[in-house]
Amino acid sequence: MEIKSIINKAVQENELSKNEIVKLLQIEEEEILEYLYQQADKVRKKYHGDDVHLRGIIEFSSYCKRDCYYCGLRKGNNVLKRYQLKTEDIITQALEGVKLGYKTIVLQSGEDDYDAEKIAYIVKEIKAKADTAITLCVGERSFDDYRLWKEAGADRYLLKHETADKDLYQRLHPGMKYEDRIERLIFLKELGFQTGSGNIIGLPGQSQESLAEDILLFKELKMDMIGIGPFIPHQETPLKDENKGTVEMTLKVLAITRLLLPLSHLPATTALGSIDNYGRQKALQAGANVVMPNITASKYRSRYEIYPAKICIEEKAADCRQCIGGIINSLGRIVAIDRGDSLYI
Ligand code: SAH
């Protein structure tokens, strides 16, 4: 009963202490877990209705200068055949995505130092030719680059903090600093980007306390979007023999995040769909209100291998649009017709 009262308090006040969050993360009883998911689903419905926003992702380059321990794109992976799409191809694919009905195009890549002016040009061209929101997800760049892209018309920026455990962050991201990441998230938001963060669930050495801190950090930073996905070990990384994150812990973190941040956009992540055939459906019923289908040209998809067994590697953009529409309708939900901008503005 005590646990249910913590859930009820979160529903009413959208606030919990770190200890209370940890207690919810420790729920094992099936009935109480169901209660948590149901309450998150109710909060989602109250603030977002039945709309599910689709964000079409173009993975435009798999080159990366970083060596993040979990990621298949890490510099140290010599097996991966890398690619980088040409400027005009990115614009063409984005416009095709808009034709398929996507109201948001996400441009994502490894950290390959893709020329900042080129990215600005791509943003301007897409904006001039189509009515769509543009989200950039290209990692840590200079403040000047971020400013340039904002001025070019980019609407949103995604930069997951990955883990709020500073020591763990340091260990998993050689040569990078946790503070740099947080500083950028704050700067991006100040610049006027609708800003997204997120974490990875089940990283080796990650504690429940630090997962609670992740959620409190989302709240402190008032993140417009929050991507919560399970860790999936990749063969060509130092973490290849570690266990993957669980569906259950991912759903718990997602549901608690929904209770504490009712206004934020929460995707049912592709990573969750990759470890469980119904992962995205489960997430959509535990607080999520966004899906991010891949719209990268098919021939490149298998080469953007952040983690193995990623779903939708063979499909074409149009197939994914149809498939995901079917999934959403089967849950009694609808594909949103608006852009799904931040509800904080
Ligand atoms: N370079 C960009 C895009 C990174 S890929 C950036 O830094 O923002 C997008 C996300 O994939 C990452 O933020 C990370 O959370 C996730 N990811 C990478 N490797 C993963 C793995 N092995 N398992 C689960 N998620 C992973």
mmCIF file of C-alpha atoms in Angstrom, residues 18 21-22 25 161-165 199-203 206-218 228 249-250 253 256-257:
data_model
loop_
_atom_site.group_PDB
_atom_site.id
_atom_site.type_symbol
_atom_site.label_atom_id
_atom_site.label_comp_id
_atom_site.label_asym_id
_atom_site.label_seq_id
_atom_site.Cartn_x
_atom_site.Cartn_y
_atom_site.Cartn_z
ATOM 1 C CA LYS A 18 15.254 10.440 -4.730
ATOM 2 C CA ILE A 21 11.918 7.151 -6.860
ATOM 3 C CA VAL A 22 14.296 4.358 -5.806
ATOM 4 C CA LEU A 25 12.375 1.355 -9.190
ATOM 5 C CA HIS A 161 23.243 12.846 -20.892
ATOM 6 C CA GLU A 162 23.345 9.005 -20.889
ATOM 7 C CA THR A 163 23.954 8.679 -17.129
ATOM 8 C CA ALA A 164 23.894 11.135 -14.230
ATOM 9 C CA ASP A 165 26.535 9.060 -12.429
ATOM 10 C CA ASN A 199 19.651 8.019 -20.537
ATOM 11 C CA ILE A 200 20.603 4.403 -21.125
ATOM 12 C CA ILE A 201 19.110 1.795 -18.802
ATOM 13 C CA GLY A 202 21.208 -1.107 -17.564
ATOM 14 C CA LEU A 203 24.715 0.185 -18.189
ATOM 15 C CA GLN A 206 24.755 1.715 -12.985
ATOM 16 C CA SER A 207 22.930 1.986 -9.646
ATOM 17 C CA GLN A 208 19.250 2.518 -8.945
ATOM 18 C CA GLU A 209 20.191 5.732 -7.144
ATOM 19 C CA SER A 210 21.783 7.058 -10.310
ATOM 20 C CA LEU A 211 18.674 6.172 -12.347
ATOM 21 C CA ALA A 212 16.686 8.226 -9.822
ATOM 22 C CA GLU A 213 19.194 11.052 -10.347
ATOM 23 C CA ASP A 214 18.681 10.786 -14.112
ATOM 24 C CA ILE A 215 14.974 11.408 -13.616
ATOM 25 C CA LEU A 216 15.572 14.307 -11.221
ATOM 26 C CA LEU A 217 18.003 15.804 -13.721
ATOM 27 C CA PHE A 218 15.387 15.644 -16.517
ATOM 28 C CA ILE A 228 14.875 6.314 -22.367
ATOM 29 C CA MET A 249 13.533 -1.397 -15.713
ATOM 30 C CA THR A 250 13.232 0.666 -18.900
ATOM 31 C CA VAL A 253 12.051 4.638 -15.567
ATOM 32 C CA ILE A 256 8.153 7.447 -13.366
ATOM 33 C CA THR A 257 9.504 10.075 -15.765
#
